[in-house]
Coordinates of C-alpha atoms in Angstrom, one line a residue:
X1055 CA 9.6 -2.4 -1.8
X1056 CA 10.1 1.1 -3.7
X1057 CA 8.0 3.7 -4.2
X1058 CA 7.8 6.8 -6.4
X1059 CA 7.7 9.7 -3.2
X1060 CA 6.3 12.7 -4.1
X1061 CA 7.8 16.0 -2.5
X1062 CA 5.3 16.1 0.3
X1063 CA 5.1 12.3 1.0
X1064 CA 8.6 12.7 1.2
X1065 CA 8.5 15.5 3.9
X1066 CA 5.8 13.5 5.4
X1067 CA 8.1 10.6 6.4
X1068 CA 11.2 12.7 7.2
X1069 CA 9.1 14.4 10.3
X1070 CA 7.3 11.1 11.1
X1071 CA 10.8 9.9 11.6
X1072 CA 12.2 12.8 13.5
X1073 CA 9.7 13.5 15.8
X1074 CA 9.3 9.7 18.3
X1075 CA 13.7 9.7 16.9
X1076 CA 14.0 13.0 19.0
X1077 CA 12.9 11.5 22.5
X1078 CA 14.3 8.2 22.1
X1079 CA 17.5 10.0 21.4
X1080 CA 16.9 12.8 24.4
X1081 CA 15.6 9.9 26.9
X1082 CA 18.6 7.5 25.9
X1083 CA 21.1 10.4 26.5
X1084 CA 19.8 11.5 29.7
X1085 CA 20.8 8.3 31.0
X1086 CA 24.6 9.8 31.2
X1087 CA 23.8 13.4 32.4
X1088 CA 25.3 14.6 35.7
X1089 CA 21.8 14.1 38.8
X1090 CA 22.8 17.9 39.6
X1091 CA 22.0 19.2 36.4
X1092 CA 18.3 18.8 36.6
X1093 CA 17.2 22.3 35.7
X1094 CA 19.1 21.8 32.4
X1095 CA 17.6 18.3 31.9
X1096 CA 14.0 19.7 32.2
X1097 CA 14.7 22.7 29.9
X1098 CA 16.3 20.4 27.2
X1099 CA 13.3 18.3 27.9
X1100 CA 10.8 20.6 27.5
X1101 CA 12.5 21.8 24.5
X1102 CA 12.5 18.7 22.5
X1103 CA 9.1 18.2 23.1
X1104 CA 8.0 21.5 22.1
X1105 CA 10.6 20.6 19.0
X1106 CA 8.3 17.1 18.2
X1107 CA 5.0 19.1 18.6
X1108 CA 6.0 21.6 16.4
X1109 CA 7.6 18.8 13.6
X1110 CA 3.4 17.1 14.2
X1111 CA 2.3 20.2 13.4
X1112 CA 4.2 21.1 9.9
X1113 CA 3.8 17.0 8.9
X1114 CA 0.2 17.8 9.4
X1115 CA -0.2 20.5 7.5
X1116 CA 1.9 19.1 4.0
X1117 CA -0.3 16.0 4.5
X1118 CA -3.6 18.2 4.1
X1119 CA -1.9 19.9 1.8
X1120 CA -0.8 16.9 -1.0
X1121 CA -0.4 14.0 1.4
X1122 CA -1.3 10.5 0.4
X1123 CA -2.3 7.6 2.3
X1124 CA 1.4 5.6 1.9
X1125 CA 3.3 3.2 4.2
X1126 CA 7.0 3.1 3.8
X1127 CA 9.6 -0.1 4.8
X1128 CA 13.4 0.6 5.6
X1129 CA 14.1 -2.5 6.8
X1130 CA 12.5 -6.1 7.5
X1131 CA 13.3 -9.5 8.8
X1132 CA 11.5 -12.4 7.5
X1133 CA 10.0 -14.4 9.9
X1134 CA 8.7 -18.2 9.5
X1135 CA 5.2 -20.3 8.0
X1136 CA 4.8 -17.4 5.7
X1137 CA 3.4 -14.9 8.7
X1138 CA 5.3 -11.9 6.8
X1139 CA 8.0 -9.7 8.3
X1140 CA 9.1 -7.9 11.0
X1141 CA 9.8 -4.3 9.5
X1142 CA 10.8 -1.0 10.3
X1143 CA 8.3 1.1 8.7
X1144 CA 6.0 4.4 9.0
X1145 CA 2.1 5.0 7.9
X1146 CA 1.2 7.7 6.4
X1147 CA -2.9 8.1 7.1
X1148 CA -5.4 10.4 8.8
X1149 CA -5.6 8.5 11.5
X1150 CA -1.7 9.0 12.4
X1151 CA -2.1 12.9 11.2
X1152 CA -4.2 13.4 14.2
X1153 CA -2.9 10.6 17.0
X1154 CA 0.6 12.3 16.2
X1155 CA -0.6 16.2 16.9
X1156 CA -2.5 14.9 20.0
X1157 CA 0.1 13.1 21.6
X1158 CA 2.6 15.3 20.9
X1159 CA 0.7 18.0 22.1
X1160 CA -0.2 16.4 25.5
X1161 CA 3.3 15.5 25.5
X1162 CA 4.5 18.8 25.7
X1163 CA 2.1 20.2 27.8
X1164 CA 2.7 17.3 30.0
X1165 CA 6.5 17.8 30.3
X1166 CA 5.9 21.9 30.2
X1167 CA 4.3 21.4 33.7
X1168 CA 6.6 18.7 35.3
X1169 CA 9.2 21.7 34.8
X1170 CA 7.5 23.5 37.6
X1171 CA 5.9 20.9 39.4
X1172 CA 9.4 18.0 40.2
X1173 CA 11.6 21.0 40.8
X1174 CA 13.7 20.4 43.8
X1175 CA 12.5 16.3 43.0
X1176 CA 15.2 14.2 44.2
X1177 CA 14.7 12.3 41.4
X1178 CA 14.1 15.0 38.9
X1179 CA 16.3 13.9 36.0
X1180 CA 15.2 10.0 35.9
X1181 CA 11.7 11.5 35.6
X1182 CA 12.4 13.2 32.5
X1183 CA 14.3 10.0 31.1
X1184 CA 11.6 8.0 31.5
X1185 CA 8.7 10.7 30.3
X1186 CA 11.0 10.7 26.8
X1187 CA 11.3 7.7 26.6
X1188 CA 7.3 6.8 26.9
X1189 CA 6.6 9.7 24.7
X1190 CA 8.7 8.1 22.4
X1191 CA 7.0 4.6 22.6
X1192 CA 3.5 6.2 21.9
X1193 CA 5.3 8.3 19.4
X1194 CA 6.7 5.2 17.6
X1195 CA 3.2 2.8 18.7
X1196 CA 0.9 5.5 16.2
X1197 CA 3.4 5.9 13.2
X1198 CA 4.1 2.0 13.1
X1199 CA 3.4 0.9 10.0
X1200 CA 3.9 -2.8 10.5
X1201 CA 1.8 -4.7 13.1
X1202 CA 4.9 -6.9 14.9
X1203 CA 6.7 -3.2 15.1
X1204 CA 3.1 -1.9 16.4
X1205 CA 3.5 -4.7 19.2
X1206 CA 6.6 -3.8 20.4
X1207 CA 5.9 -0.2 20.6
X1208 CA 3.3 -1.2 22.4
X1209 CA 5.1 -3.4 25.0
X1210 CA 7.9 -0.7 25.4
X1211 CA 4.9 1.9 26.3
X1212 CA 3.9 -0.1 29.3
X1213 CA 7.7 -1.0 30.4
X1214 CA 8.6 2.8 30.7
X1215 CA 5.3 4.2 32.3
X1216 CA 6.3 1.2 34.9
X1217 CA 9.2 3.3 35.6
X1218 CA 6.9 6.7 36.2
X1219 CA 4.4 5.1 38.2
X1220 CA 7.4 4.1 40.7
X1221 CA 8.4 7.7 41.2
X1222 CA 7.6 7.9 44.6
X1223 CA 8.9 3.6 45.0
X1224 CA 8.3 4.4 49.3
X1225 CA 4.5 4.5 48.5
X1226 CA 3.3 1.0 49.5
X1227 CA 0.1 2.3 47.4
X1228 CA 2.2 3.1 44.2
X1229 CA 4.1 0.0 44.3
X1230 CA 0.2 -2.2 44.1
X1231 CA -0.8 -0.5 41.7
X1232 CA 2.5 -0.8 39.2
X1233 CA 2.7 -4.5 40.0
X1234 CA -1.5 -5.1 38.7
X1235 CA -0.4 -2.7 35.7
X1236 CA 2.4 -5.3 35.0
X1237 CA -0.3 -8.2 35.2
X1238 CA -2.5 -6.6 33.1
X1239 CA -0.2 -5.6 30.5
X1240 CA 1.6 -8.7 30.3
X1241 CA -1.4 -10.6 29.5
X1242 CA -2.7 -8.0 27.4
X1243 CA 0.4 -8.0 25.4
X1244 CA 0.3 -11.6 25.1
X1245 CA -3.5 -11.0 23.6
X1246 CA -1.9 -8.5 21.1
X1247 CA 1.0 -10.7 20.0
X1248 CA -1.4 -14.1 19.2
X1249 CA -3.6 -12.0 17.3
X1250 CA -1.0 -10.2 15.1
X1251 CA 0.3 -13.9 14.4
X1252 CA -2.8 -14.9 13.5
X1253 CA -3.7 -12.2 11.3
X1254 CA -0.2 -12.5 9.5
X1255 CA -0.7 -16.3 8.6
X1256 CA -4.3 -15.8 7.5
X1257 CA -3.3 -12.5 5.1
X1258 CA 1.0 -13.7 5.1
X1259 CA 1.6 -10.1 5.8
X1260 CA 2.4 -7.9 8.8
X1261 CA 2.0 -4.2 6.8
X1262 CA -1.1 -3.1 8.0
X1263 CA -2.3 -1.4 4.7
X1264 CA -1.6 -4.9 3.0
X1265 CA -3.4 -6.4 5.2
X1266 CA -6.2 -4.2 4.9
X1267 CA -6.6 -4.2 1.0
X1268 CA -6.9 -7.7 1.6
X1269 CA -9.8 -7.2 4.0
X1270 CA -11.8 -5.2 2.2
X1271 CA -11.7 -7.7 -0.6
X1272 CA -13.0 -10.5 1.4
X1273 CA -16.1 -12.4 0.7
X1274 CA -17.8 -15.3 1.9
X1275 CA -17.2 -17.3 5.5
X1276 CA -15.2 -15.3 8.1
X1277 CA -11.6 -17.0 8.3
X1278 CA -11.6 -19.0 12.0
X1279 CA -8.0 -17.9 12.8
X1280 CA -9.5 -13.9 12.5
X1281 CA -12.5 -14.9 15.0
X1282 CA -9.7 -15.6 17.3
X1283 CA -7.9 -12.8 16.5
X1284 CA -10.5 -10.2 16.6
X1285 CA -11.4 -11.8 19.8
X1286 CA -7.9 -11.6 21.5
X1287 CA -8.0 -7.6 20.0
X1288 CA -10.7 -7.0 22.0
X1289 CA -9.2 -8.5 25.0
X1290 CA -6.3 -6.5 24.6
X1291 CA -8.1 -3.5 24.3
X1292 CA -10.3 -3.9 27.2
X1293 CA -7.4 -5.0 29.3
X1294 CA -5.0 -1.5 28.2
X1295 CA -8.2 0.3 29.1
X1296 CA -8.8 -0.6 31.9
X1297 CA -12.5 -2.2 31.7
X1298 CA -14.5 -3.1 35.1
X1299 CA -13.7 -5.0 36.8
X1300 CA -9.8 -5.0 36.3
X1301 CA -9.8 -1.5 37.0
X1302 CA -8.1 -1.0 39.9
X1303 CA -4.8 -0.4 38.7
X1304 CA -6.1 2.8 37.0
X1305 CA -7.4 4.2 40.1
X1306 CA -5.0 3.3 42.5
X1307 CA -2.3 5.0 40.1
X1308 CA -2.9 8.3 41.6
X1309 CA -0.1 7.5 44.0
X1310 CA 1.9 9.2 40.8
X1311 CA 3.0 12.5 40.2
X1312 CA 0.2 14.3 38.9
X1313 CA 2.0 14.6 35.9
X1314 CA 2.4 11.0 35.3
X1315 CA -1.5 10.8 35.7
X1316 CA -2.3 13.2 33.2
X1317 CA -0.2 11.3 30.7
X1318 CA -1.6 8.1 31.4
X1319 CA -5.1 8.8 31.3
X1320 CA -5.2 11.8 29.1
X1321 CA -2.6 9.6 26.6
X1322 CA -1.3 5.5 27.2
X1323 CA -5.4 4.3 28.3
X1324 CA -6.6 5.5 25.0
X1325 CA -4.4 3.2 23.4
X1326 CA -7.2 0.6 23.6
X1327 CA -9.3 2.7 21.1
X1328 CA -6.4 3.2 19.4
X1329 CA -5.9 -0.2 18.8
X1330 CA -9.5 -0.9 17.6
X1331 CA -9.5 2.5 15.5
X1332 CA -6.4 1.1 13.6
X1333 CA -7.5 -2.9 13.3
X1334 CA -11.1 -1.3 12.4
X1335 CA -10.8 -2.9 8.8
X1336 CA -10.6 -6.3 10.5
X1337 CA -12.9 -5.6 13.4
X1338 CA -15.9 -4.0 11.2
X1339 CA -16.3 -7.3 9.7
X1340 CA -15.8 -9.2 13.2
X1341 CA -19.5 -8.6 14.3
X1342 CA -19.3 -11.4 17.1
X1343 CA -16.3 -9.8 18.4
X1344 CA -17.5 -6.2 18.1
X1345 CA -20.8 -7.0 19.4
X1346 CA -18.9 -8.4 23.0
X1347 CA -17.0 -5.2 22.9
X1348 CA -20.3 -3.0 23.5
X1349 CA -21.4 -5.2 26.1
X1350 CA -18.0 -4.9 27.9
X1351 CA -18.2 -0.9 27.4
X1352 CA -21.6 -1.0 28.4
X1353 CA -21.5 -2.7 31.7
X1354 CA -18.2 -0.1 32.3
X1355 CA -20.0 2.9 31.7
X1356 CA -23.2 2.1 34.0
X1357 CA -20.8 0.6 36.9
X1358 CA -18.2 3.4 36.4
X1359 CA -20.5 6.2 35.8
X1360 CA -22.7 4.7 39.4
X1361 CA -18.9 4.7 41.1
X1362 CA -17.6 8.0 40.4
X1363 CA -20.9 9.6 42.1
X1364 CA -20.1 8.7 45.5
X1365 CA -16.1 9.8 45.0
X1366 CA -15.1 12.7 47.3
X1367 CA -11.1 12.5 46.3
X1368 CA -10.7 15.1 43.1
X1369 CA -8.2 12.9 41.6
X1370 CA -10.2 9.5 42.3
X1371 CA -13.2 10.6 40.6
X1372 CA -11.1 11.9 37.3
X1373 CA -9.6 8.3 37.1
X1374 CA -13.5 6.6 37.2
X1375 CA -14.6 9.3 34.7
X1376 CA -11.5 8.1 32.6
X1377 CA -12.4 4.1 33.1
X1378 CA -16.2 4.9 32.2
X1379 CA -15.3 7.4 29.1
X1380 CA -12.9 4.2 28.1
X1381 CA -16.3 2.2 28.0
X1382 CA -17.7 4.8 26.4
X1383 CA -15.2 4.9 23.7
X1384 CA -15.3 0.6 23.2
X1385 CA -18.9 0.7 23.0
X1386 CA -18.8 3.4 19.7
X1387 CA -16.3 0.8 18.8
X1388 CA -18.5 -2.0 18.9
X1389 CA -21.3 0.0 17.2
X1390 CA -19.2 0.6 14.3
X1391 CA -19.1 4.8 14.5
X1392 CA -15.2 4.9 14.1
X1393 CA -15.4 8.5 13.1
X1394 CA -17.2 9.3 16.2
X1395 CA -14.5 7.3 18.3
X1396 CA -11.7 9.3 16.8
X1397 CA -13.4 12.8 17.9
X1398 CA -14.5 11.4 21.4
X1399 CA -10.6 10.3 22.1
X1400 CA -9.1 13.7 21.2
X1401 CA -11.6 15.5 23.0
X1402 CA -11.8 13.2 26.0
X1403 CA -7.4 13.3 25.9
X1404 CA -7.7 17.2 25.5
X1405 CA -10.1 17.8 28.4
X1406 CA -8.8 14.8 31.0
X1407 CA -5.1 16.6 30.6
X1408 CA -6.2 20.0 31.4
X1409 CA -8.8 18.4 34.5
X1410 CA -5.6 16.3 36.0
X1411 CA -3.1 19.4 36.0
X1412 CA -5.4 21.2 37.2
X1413 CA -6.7 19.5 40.1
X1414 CA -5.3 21.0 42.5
X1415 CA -6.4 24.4 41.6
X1416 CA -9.8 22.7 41.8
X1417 CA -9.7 21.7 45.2
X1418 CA -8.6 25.7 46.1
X1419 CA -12.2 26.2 44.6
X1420 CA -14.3 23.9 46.7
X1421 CA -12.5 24.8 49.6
X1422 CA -13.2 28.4 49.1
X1423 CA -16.5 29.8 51.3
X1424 CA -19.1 30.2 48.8
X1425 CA -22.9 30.7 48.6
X1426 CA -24.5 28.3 46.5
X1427 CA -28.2 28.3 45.6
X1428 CA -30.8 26.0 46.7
X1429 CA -31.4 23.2 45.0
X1430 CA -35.1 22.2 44.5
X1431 CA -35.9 18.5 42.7
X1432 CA -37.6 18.6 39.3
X1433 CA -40.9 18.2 39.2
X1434 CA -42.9 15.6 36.7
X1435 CA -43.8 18.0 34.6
X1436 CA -40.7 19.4 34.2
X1437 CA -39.0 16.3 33.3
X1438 CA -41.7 15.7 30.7
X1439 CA -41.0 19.2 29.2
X1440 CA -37.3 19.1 29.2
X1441 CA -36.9 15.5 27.7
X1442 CA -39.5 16.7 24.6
X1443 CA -37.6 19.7 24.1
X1444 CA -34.4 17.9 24.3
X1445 CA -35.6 15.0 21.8
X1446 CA -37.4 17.5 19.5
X1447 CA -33.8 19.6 19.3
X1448 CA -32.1 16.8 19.1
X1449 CA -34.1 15.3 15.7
X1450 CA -34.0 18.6 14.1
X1451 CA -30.5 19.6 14.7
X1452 CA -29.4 16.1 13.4
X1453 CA -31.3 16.2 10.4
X1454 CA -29.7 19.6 9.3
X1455 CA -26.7 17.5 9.7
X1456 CA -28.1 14.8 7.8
X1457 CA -28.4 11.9 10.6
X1458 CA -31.4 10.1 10.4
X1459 CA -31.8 7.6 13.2
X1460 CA -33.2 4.3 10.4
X1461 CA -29.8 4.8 8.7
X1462 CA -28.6 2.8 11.4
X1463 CA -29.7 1.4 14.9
X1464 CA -26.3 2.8 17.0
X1465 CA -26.9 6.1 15.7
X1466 CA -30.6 6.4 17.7
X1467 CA -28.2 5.0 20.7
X1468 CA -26.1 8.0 20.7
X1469 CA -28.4 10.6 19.5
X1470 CA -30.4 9.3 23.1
X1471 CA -27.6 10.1 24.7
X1472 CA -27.2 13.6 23.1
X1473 CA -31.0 14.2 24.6
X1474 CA -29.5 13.0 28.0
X1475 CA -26.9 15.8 28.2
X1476 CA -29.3 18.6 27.4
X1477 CA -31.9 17.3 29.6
X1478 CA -28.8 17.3 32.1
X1479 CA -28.1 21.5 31.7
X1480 CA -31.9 21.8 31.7
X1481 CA -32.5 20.5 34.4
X1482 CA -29.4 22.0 36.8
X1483 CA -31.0 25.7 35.5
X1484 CA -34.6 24.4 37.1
X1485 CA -33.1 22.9 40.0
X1486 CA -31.3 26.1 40.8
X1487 CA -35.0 27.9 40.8
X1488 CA -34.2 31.1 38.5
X1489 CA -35.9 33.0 36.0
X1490 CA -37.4 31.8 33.2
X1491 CA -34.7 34.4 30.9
X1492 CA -31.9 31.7 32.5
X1493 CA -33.4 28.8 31.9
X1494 CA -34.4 30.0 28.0
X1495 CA -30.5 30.7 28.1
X1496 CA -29.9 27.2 29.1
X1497 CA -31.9 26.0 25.9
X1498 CA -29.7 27.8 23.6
X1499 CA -26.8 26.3 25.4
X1500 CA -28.4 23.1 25.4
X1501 CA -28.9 23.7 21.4
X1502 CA -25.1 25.1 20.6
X1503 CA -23.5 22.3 22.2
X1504 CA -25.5 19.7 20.4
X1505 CA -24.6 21.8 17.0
X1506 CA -21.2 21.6 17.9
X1507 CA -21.7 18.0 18.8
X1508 CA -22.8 17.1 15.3
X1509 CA -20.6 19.7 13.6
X1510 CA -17.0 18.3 15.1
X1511 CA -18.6 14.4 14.1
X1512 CA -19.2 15.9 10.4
X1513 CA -15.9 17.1 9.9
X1514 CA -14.3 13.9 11.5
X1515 CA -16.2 11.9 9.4
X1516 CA -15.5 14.1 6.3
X1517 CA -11.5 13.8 7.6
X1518 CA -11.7 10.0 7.7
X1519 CA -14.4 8.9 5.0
X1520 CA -11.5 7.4 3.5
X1521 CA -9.7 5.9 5.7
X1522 CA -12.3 4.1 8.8
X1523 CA -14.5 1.7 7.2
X1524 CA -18.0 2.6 7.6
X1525 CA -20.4 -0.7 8.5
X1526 CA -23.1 -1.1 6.4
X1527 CA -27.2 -1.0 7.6
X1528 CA -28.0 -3.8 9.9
X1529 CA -31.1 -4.5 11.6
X1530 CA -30.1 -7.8 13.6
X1531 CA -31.6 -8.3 16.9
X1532 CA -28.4 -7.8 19.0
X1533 CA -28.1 -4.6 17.2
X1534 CA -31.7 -3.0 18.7
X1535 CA -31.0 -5.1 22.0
X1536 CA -28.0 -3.0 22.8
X1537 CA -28.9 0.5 21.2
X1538 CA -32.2 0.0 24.0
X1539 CA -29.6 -0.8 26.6
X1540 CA -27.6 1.7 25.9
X1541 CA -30.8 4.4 26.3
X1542 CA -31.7 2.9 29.3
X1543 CA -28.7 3.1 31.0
X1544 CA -28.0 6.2 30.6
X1545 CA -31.0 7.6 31.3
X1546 CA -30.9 5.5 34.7
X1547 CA -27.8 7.2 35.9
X1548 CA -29.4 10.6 34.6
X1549 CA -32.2 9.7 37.4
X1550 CA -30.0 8.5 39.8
X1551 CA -27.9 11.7 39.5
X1552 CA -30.4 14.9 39.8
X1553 CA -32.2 12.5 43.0
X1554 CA -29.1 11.8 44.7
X1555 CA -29.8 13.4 47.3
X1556 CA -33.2 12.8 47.9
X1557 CA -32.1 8.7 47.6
X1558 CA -30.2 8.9 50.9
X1559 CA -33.6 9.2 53.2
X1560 CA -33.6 5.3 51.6
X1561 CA -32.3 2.2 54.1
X1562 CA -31.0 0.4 50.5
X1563 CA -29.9 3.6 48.6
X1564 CA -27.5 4.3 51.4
X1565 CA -26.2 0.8 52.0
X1566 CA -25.3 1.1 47.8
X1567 CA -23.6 4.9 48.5
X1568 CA -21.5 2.5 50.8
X1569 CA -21.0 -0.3 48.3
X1570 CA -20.5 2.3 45.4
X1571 CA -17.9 4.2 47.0
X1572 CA -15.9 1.3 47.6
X1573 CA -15.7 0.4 44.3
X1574 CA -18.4 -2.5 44.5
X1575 CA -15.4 -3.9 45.9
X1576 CA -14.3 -6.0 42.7
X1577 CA -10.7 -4.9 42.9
X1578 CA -9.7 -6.5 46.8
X1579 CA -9.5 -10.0 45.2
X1580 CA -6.3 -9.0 42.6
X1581 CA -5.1 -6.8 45.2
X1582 CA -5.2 -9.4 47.5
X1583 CA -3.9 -12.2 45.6
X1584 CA -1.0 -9.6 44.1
X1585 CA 0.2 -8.4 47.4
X1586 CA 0.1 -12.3 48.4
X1587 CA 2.2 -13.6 45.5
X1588 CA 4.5 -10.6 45.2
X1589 CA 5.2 -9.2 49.0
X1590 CA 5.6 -5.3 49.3
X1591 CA 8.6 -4.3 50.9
X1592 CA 8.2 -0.7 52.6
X1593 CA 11.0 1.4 51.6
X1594 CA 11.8 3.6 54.4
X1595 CA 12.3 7.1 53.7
X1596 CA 15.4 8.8 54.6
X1597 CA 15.1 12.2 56.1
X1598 CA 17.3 15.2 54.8
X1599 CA 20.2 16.2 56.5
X1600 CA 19.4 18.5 59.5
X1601 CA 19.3 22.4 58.8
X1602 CA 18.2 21.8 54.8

């Protein structure tokens, strides 16, 4: 259909266009470069990257500027029963403003560092073709502005990381894991691709701002065929990622160059939340469906956050802190605190990029001789005393930024959990036995990062007031049920944590360290059945030629 484009709308949809249009073209065209010139490969690499990144930044700045919320169509299909079209259009909202900077960001960084880190790679050159052409996907998956396009982004995401994970295709380890990744994205996929159907015959439109407008003008019963939608949505979503127990993929990925792993979990697993952030008008009125997705982000956080404890492997313990921050993120989801989501996936995508390149570093820094304090275990009193303080700082802090917990039952849930992390630096000053001038430092800490906590949630939720629906007051019993739950269990693991140590002179705590570190063994049963469906062949390794 036509529209009237103002000058920066226009400007808006010329850069959304360029900046996936550059690494599908660099990615394609790699395909015919010479396997000796790899140092020019990564430099044009890095270079177009840096070129998208810079192309997120200017759109970003002419949509603050005199953007509008605006989807634009160059080209559709018409497909049968009225479901709509398959069309080849961009979206223009907040939400894509900042998914655009962040991925293009990470992607640079990303590809920046695989300069330095594959040189001398055999298979140097395939490894940028297939970083492109993922960056590309994701790229193309956040401006989509129709929701069969959206799917196939999505499905050509997953078919190219499949081609990074299998770098290093003599790892027998690497292999297992790519093959579950294929099982779970296949039937994730499939989840995606019923639901969009679904939601196209129920509204008779793919275009996701149609679609929308037509939501938020809803009233009365909630259509069947969007139950099983929203349903198969969150199925999808817990599946991409990568919810206990069908997990194991995720961890046993770290057969990967680094770099691949800092893409996937710092990028491709937030697609999840991704997916619920942009189906959020559909899913906000879904309570059923959003309700199952808390439980399922729940049960990930307390099993994954448990798990990750007992990990000694650097790289093993980032990728259970991803799976239990991805619970973390589907259970705001199912809350309804959209805003919140947004903020907690760019800062979670920001931080797990710089942790995975720069793991290694980290391991230099543990195995460096060092004198660390002694650590004595909290006494009663001081729990007492640190969890007022932290709940009294807390309350006040959030009501200078207007929260009030009765506004709505989540937000006591995560304003609990705001009270766990300061009682968390509170308590590692009183462990470590210093001065009371340290500790008094430690509650102005404790107090700045809560500020900042609630500051960053203002501004996101001032950015996308318009856009993220915001659900309305509800006092149902399943809402208190899982706003205790989620109190409980993290103040559990906060136990279990600071008394760690002190647990192990326990016959039953150190037959769980056993069970934990193993991964409560839920994964041997896929890996099992995978490995016995789809034998591994080892590749042998060839040797280089003597005297290189």
């Amino acid at each position: 259909m036509p529209y009237a484009l103002s000058n920066p709308n226009l400007i808006i949809l010329i850069l959304l266009a360029m900046v996936p249009s550059l690494l599908w073209l660099t990615g394609g065209g790699l395909h015919f470069v010479s396997d000796k010139r790899t140092h020019q490969v990564a430099r044009l690499s890095v270079a177009v990257a840096g070129t998208s990144f810079i192309g997120a930044i200017v759109a970003a700045m002419v949509y603050a500027i005199g953007g509008t919320t605006l989807t634009m169509t160059f080209g559709s299909v018409v497909l049968p029963g009225n479901r709509g079209d398959l069309a080849l259009s961009l979206y223009i909202n907040p939400v894509t403003m900042i998914m655009l900077l962040l991925v293009s960001f990470v992607g640079f960084v990303v590809s920046r560092y695989a300069r330095n880190y594959l040189q001398g790679e055999k298979h140097q050159k395939q490894f940028y073709v297939w970083l492109n052409l993922t960056l590309a996907s994701i790229l193309t998956l956040i401006v989509s502005g129709n929701m069969l396009m959206f799917v196939v982004a999505w499905m050509s995401t997953s078919f190219c990381l499949h081609h990074l994970l299998l770098f290093y295709p003599e790892r027998m380890g690497a292999v297992l894991a790519a093959r579950k990744k294929i099982i779970v994205s296949r039937v994730g996929e499939v989840c995606l691709l019923i639901a969009v159907l679904l939601i196209g015959s129920t509204f008779h439109s793919m275009d996701f701002d149609v679609v929308f407008q037509d939501a938020s003008r809803m009233s009365g019963p909630f259509p069947v065929d969007l139950y099983w939608a929203s349903g198969l949505i969150v199925l999808a979503a817990a599946l991409k990622t990568a919810q206990f127990p069908l997990q194991g993929w995720l961890i046993q990925v770290m057969e990967a160059p680094t770099p691949v792993s800092a893409l996937l979990h710092a990028g491709i697993v937030n697609g999840g939340a991704f997916l619920i952030l942009r189906m959020s008008p559909i899913m906000s009125k879904a309570t059923v469906a959003s309700d199952v997705l808390a439980i399922i982000g729940l049960i990930t956080i307390v099993a994954a956050g448990l798990v990750m404890l007992t990990q000694t492997s650097v790289k093993v313990f980032l990728a259970w802190t991803t799976t239990a921050q991805m619970g973390f993120m589907l259970l705001e989801c199912g809350l309804g605190v959209y805003s919140l989501v947004m903020l907690h996936l760019v800062a979670h995508s920001l931080y797990k990029a710089h942790a995975f390149l720069s793991s290694g570093s980290m391991v230099d820094v543990f195995r460096a001789p060092t004198v660390r304090p002694a650590q004595s275990t909290p006494k009663f009193w001081q729990w007492v005393a640190v969890l007022i303080f932290s709940g009294v700082a807390t309350l006040c802090i959030g009501a200078i930024f207007g929260i009030a917990p009765e506004s709505q039952p989540a937000l006591l849930s995560f304003g609990a959990i705001i009270v766990v992390a300061m009682m968390q630096l509170l308590l590692q000053s009183l462990k470590a036995g210093v001065g009371m001038a340290f500790i008094a430092r430690a509650g102005g800490v404790s107090a700045l990062v809560c500020a900042g906590y609630f500051s960053l949630h203002g501004v996101f939720h001032w950015m996308l007031a318009t856009t993220l629906p915001v659900l309305p007051v509800t006092n149902s019993p399943a809402q208190f049920v899982l706003s205790g739950l989620v109190i409980l269990a993290f103040f559990i693991i906060l136990l279990i944590q600071q008394n760690l140590p002190n647990l192990t002179q326990y016959g039953f705590a150190r037959r769980a360290y056993v069970h934990l570190y193993n991964g409560l063994y839920v994964d041997i049963p896929f890996s099992r059945l995978v490995q016995r469906c789809w034998s591994i062949k080892p590749v042998r390794c060839v040797p280089p030629p003597k005297g290189v």
